[in-house]
Short mmCIF file of C-alpha atoms in Angstrom, two decimals:
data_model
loop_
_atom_site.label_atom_id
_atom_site.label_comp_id
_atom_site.label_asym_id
_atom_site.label_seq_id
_atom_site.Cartn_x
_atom_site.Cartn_y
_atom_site.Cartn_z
CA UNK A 87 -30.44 -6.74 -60.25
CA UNK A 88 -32.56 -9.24 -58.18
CA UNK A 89 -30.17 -11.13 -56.67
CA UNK A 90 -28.87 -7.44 -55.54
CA UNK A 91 -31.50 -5.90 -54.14
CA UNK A 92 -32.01 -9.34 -52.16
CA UNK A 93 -28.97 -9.50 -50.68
CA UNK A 94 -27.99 -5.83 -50.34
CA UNK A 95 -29.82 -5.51 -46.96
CA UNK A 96 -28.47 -8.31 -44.95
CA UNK A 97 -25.59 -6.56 -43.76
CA UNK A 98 -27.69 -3.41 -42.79
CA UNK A 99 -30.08 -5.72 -40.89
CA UNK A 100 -26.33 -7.50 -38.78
CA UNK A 101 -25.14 -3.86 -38.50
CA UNK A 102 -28.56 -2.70 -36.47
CA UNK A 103 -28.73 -6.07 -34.43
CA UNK A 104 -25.46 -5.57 -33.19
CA UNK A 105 -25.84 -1.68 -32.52
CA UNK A 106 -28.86 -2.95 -30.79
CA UNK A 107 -26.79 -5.84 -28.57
CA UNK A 108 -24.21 -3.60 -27.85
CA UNK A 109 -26.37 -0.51 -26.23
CA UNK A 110 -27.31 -2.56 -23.26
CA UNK A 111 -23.51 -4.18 -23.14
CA UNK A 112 -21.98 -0.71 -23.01
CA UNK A 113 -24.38 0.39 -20.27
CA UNK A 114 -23.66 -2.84 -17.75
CA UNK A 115 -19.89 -1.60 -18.69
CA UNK A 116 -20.37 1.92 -17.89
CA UNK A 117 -22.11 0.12 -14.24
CA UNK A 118 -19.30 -1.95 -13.51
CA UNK A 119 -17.02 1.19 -14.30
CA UNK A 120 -18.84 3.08 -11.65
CA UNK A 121 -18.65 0.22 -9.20
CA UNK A 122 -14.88 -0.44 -9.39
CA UNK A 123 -14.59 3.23 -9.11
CA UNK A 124 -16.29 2.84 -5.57
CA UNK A 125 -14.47 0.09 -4.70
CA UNK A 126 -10.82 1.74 -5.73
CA UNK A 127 -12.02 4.93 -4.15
CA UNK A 128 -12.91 3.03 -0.81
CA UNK A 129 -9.89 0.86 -0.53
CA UNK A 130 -8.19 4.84 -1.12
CA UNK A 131 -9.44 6.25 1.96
CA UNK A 132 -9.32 2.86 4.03
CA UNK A 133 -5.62 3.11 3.51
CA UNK A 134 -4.85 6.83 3.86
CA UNK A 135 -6.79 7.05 6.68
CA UNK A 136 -5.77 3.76 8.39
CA UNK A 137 -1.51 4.49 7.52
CA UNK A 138 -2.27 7.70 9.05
CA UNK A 139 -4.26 7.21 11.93
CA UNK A 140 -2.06 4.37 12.82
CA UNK A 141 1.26 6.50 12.60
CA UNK A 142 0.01 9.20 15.16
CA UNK A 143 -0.86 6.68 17.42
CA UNK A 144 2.50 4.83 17.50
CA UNK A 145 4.09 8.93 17.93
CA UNK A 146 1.57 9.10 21.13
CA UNK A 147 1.88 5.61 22.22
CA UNK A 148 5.90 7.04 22.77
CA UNK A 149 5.07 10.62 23.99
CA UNK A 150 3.04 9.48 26.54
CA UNK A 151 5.32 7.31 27.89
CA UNK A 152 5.24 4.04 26.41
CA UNK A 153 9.19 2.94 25.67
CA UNK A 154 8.48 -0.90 24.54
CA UNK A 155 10.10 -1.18 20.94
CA UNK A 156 8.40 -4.81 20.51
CA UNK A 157 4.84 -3.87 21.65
CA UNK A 158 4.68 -1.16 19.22
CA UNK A 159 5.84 -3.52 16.63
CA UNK A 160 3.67 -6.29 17.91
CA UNK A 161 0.17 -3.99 17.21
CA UNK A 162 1.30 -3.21 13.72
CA UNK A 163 0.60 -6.54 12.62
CA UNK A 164 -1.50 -8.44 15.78
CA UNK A 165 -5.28 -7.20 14.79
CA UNK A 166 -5.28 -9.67 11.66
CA UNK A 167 -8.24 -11.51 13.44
CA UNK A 168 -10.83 -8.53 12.49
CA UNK A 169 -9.68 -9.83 8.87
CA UNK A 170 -11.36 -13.23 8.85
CA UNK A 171 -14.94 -12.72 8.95
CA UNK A 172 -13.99 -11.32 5.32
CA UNK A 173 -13.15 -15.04 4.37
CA UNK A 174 -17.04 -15.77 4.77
CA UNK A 175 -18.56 -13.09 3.23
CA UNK A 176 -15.72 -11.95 0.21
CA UNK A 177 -13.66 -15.14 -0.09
CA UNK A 178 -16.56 -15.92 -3.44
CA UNK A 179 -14.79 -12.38 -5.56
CA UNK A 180 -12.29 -14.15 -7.66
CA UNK A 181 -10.04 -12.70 -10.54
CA UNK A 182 -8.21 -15.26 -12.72
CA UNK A 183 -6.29 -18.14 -11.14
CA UNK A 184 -4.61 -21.37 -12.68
CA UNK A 185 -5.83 -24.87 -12.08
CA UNK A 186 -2.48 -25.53 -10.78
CA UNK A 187 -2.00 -24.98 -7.25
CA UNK A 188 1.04 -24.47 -5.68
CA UNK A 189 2.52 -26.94 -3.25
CA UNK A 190 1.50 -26.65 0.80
CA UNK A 191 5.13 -27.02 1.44
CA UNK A 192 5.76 -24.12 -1.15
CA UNK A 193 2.90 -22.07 0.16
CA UNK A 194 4.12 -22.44 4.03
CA UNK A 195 7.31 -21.81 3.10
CA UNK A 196 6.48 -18.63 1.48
CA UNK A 197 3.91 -17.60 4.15
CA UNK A 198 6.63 -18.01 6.48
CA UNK A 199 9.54 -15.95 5.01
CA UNK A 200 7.07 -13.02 4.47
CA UNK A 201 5.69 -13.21 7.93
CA UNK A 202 9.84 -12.54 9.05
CA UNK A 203 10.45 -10.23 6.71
CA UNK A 204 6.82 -8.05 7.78
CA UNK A 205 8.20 -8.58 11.84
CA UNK A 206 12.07 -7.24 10.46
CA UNK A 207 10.28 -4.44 8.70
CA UNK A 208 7.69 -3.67 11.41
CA UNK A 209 10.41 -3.30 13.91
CA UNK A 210 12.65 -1.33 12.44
CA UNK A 211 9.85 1.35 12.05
CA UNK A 212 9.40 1.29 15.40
CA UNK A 213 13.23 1.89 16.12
CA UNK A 214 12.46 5.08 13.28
CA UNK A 215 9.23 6.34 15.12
CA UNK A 216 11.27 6.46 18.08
CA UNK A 217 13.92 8.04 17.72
CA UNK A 218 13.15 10.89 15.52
CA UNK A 219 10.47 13.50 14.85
CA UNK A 220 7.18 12.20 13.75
CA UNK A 221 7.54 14.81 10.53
CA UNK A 222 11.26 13.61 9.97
CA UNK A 223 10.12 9.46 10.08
CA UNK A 224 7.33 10.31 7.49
CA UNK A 225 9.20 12.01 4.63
CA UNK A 226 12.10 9.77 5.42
CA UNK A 227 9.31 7.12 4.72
CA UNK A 228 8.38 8.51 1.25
CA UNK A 229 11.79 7.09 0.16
CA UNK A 230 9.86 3.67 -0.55
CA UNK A 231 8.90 4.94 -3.82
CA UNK A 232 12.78 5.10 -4.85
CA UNK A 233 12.91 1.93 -3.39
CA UNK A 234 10.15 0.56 -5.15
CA UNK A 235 11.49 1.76 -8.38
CA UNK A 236 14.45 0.02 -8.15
CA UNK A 237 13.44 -3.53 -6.69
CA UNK A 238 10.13 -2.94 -9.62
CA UNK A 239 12.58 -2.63 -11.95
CA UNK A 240 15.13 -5.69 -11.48
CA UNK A 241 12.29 -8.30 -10.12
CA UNK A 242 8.83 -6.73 -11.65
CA UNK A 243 10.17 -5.62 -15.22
CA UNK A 244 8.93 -2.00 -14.77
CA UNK A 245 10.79 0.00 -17.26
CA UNK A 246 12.34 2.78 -15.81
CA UNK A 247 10.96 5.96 -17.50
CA UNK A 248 13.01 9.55 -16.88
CA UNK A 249 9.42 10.67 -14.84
CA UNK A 250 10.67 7.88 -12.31
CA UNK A 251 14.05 8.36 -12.82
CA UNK A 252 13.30 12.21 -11.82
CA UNK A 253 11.17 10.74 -8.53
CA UNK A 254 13.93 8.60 -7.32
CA UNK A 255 16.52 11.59 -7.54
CA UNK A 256 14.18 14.05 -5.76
CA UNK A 257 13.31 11.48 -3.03
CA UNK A 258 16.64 11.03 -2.68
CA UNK A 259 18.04 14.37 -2.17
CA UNK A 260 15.05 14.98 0.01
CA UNK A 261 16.21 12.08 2.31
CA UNK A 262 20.05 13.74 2.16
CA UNK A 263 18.42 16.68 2.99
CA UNK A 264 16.99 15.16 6.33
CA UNK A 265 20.39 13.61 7.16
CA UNK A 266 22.30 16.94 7.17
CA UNK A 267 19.76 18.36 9.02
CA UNK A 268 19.74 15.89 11.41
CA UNK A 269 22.61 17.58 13.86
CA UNK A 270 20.33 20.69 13.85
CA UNK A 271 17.05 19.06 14.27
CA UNK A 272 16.09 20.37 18.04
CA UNK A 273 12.33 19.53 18.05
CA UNK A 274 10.16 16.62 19.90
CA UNK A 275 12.41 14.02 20.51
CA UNK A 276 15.23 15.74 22.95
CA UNK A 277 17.53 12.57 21.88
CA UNK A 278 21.33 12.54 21.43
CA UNK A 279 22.57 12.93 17.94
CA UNK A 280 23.52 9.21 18.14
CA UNK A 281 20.09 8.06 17.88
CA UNK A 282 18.71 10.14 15.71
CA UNK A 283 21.04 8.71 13.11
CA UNK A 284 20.24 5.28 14.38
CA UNK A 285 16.39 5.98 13.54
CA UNK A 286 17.42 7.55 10.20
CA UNK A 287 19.08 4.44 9.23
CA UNK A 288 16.12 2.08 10.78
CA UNK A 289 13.82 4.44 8.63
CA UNK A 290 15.85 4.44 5.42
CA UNK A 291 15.80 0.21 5.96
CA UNK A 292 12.11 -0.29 6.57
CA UNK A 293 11.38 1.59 3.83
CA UNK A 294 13.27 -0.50 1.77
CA UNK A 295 12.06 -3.53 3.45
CA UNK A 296 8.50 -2.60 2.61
CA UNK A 297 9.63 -1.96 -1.03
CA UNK A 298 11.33 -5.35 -1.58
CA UNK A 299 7.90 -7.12 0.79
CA UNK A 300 5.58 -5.52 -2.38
CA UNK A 301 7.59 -6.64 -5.11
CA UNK A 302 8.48 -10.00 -3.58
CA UNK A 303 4.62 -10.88 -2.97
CA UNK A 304 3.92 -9.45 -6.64
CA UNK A 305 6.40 -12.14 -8.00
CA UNK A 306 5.45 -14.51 -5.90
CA UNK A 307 1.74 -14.14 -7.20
CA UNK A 308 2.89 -14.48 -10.88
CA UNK A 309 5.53 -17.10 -10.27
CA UNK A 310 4.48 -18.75 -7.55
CA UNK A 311 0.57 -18.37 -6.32
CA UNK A 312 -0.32 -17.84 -9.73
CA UNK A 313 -3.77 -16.45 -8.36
CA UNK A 314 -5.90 -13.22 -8.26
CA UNK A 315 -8.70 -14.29 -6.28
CA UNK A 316 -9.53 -12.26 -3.08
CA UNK A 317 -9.32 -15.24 -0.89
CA UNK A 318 -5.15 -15.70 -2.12
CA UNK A 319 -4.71 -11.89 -1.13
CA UNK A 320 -6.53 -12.18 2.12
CA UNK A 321 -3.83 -15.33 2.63
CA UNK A 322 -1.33 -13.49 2.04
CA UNK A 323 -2.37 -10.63 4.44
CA UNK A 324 -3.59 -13.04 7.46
CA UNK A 325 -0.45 -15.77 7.52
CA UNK A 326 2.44 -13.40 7.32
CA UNK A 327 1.09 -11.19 10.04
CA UNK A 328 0.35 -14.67 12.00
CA UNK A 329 3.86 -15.46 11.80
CA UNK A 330 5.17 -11.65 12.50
CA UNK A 331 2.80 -11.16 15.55
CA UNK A 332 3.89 -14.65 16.15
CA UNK A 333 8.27 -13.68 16.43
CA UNK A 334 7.00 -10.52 17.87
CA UNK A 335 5.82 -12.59 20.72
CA UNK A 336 9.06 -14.39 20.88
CA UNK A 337 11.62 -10.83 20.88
CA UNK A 338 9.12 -9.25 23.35
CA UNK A 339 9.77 -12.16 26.13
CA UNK A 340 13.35 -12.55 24.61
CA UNK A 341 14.07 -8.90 25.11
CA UNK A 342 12.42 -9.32 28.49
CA UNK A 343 10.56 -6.10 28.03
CA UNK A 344 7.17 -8.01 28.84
CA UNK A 345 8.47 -7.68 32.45
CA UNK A 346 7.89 -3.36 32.02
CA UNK A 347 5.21 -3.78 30.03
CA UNK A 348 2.70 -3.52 33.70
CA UNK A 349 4.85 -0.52 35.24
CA UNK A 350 4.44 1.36 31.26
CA UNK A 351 0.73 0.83 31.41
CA UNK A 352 0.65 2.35 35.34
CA UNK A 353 2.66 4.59 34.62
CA UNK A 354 1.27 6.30 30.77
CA UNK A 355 0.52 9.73 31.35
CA UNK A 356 -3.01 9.61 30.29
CA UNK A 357 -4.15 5.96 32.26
CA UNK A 358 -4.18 2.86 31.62
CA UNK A 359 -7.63 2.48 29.87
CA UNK A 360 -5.93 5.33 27.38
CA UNK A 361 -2.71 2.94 27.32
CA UNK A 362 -5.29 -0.28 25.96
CA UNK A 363 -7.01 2.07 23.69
CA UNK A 364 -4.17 3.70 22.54
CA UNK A 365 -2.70 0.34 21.23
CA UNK A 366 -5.97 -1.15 20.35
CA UNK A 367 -7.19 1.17 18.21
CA UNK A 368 -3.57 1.49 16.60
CA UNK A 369 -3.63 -2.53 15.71
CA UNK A 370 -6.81 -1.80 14.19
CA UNK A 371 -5.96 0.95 12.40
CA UNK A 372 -2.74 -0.66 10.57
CA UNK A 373 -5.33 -3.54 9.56
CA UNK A 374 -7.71 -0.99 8.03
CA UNK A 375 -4.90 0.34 6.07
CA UNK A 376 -4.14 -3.24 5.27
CA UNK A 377 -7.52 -3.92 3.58
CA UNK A 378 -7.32 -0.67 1.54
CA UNK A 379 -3.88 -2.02 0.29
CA UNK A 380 -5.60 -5.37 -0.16
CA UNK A 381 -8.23 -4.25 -1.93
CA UNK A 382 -6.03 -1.81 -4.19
CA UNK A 383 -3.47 -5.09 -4.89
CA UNK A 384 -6.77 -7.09 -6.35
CA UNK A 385 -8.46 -4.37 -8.08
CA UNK A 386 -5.40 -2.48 -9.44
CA UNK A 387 -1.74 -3.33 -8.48
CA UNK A 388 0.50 -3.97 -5.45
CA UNK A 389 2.49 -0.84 -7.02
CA UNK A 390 -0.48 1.36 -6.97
CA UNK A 391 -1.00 0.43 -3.64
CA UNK A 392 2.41 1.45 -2.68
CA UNK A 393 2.07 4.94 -4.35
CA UNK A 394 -1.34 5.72 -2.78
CA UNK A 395 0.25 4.83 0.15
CA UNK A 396 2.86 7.38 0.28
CA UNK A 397 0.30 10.33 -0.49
CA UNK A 398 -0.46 10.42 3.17
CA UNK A 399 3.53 10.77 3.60
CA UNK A 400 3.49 14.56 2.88
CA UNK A 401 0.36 15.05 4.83
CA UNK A 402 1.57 13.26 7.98
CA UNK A 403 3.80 16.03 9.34
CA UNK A 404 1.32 18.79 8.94
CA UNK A 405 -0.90 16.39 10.74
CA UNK A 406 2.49 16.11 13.50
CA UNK A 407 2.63 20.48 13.81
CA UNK A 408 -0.90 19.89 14.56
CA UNK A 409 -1.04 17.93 17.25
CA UNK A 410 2.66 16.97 18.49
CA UNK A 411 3.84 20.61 17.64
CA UNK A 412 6.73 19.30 15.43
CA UNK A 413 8.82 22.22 14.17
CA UNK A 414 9.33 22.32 10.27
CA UNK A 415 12.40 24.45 9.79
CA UNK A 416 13.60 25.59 6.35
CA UNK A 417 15.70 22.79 5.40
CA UNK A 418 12.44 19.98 6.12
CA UNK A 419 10.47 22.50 4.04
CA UNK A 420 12.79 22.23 1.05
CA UNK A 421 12.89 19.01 1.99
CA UNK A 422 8.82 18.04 2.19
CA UNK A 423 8.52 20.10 -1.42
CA UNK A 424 11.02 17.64 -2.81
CA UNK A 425 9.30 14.57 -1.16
CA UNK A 426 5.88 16.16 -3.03
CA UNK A 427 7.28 17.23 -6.11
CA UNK A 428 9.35 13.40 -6.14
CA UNK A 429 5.50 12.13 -5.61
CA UNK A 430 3.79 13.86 -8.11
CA UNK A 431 6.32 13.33 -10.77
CA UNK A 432 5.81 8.78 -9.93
CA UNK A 433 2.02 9.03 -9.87
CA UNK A 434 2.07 11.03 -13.63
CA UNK A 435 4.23 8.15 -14.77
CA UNK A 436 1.31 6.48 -13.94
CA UNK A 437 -1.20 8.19 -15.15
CA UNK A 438 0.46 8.00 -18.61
CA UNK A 439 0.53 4.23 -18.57
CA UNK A 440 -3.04 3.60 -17.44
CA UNK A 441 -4.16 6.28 -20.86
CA UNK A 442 -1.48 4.30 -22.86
CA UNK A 443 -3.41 0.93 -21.99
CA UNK A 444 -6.79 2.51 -21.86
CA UNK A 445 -5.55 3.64 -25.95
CA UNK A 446 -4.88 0.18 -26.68
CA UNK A 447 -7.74 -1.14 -25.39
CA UNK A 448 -10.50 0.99 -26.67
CA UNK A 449 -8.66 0.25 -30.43
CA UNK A 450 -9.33 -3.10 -30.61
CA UNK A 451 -13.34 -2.80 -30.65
CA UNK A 452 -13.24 -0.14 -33.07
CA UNK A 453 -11.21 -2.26 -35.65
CA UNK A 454 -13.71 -5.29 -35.14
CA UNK A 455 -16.79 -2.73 -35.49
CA UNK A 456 -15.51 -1.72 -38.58
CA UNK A 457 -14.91 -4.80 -39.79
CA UNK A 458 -18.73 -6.02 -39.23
CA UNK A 459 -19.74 -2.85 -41.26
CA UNK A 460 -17.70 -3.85 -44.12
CA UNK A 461 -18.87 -7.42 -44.74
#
């Protein structure tokens, strides 16, 4: 009965030390919850508002008479210099990286084909934004979510769950939708039929451009980078647009539009201060946007990125009644319902799998806990 009573309260004793370790563990958890909740909801509204402030001033840089396909995609990637400073002050936030480093020949390489594909992609949204209705470009623009699907599936090894399944059919038809309208479609742009189909197929291929760019550069940090640090996703943001603003250069003196580029600024309806501010503040704008993906891609997922970035799709011709006095007709209606409904439907898909991970998480401590308590 001794030896008992000696050794019966050693466990109690481990079971109240670790209760008290764990109190002040599960508060600096709870603080660092809070925190990347700050962060995720920053990056949020860096991107929303920088995607659509930077869309309505590419429609104005056009309605007020700026024609210059090149310049327009020359802004979209061309204010990457307001990135650096954020090598000196956030380059020291690192995630998990491998000793390994890729080769510089590799890395260039890489750097390089991005930086084409961004100036392909960039461009033909600028052929889109041109020749069709700010309202039509944006929910043709939510089709990147099908996209996405599709090249996440074959490259990323999503699985392809009937919520997404249901997303990419909605999206779809919505799109359709748009195309069949297109013959009717009599508001801002006043262009031949011709066109209009020309920017509806520019649209369609950006978007899946953009979709195949995001799951590319997710591979290519798995495979390739094998590197979550903020200074390898600040890399990838800064070269690429280096080399885009870089063969932007090259088709805007190639396409000799530089030589209209003085009478287009004399000649912009609202000056030629507005015309520099106009495109100033729109280069800056797409890099805002760019650090809320960036941020997004290191904190959460370059797929979560994407879908956060097609919320502002639906809200972007609402935002074009406003102030370019698109006209939604029935058909765009249907059509911008479908786009939500097609948007709602991928984001609870992910909801699911963030409380399906959260589940499997949160089980592991409580088998370990109980363990302790049996011992």
């Amino acid at each position: 009965m001794e030896i008992v009573q000696d050794l019966h309260p050693q466990p109690t004793t481990t079971i109240i030390k670790e209760e008290r370790e764990e109190h002040p563990q599960h508060q600096n958890r709870r603080f660092r919850d809070y925190r990347w909740w700050f962060r995720v909801s920053l990056y949020i509204v860096f991107l929303l508002v920088g995607q659509s402030a930077a869309t309505l001033l590419g429609r104005l840089y056009y309605d007020k008479g700026g024609n210059s396909k090149w310049m327009a995609t020359f802004v979209q990637s061309a204010g990457f210099p307001i990135l650096l400073p954020l090598y000196f002050n956030l380059a020291h936030i690192n995630g998990s990286s491998e000793k390994t480093k890729p080769k510089f020949f590799t890395l260039v390489s890489l750097y390089i084909f991005f930086g084409l594909l961004l100036a392909g992609d960039n461009l033909m949204y600028s052929y889109g934004l041109l020749y069709l209705p700010l309202s039509t470009y944006s929910l043709l623009c939510a089709t990147q979510l099908a996209f996405n699907a599709v090249f996440s599936f074959f490259l990323n090894s999503q699985k392809f769950t009937a919520f997404i399944f249901n997303s990419v059919v909605l999206l779809t038809t919505s799109a359709a939708l748009l195309a069949l309208n297109s013959d009717s479609d009599d508001d801002s742009t006043n262009l031949p039929r011709d066109k209009q189909i020309l920017g509806f197929i520019f649209t369609l291929g950006a978007s899946a451009a953009f979709s195949l760019y995001l799951s590319l550069v997710q591979l290519s940090f798995d495979k390739v980078i094998k590197s979550e640090t903020f200074s390898a996703i600040l890399n990838m943001q800064t070269y690429p647009s280096f080399v885009a603003t870089c063969a932007c250069v090259v088709g805007l003196f190639a396409s000799g539009e530089w030589k209209s580029l003085h009478k287009e600024m004399r000649e912009y309806e609202k000056g030629k201060v507005s015309y520099i501010m106009t495109l100033f503040w729109t280069a800056v704008a797409w890099q805002v946007s760019s650090i809320g993906m960036i941020g997004l891609v290191l904190d959460v997922s370059s797929l979560f990125s994407n879908v956060i970035g097609t919320v502002v799709l639906p809200v972007v011709p609402i935002l074009a009644v406003i102030f370019f006095h698109d006209k939604v007709n029935g058909v765009k209606f249907i059509a911008l319902m479908l786009a939500i409904w097609g948007f709602l439907s991928y984001i609870y898909q992910h909801y699911l799998d963030d409380k399906k991970a959260k589940a499997n998480k949160t089980r592991l401590p409580e088998v370990s806990r109980g363990e302790v308590e049996i011992c």
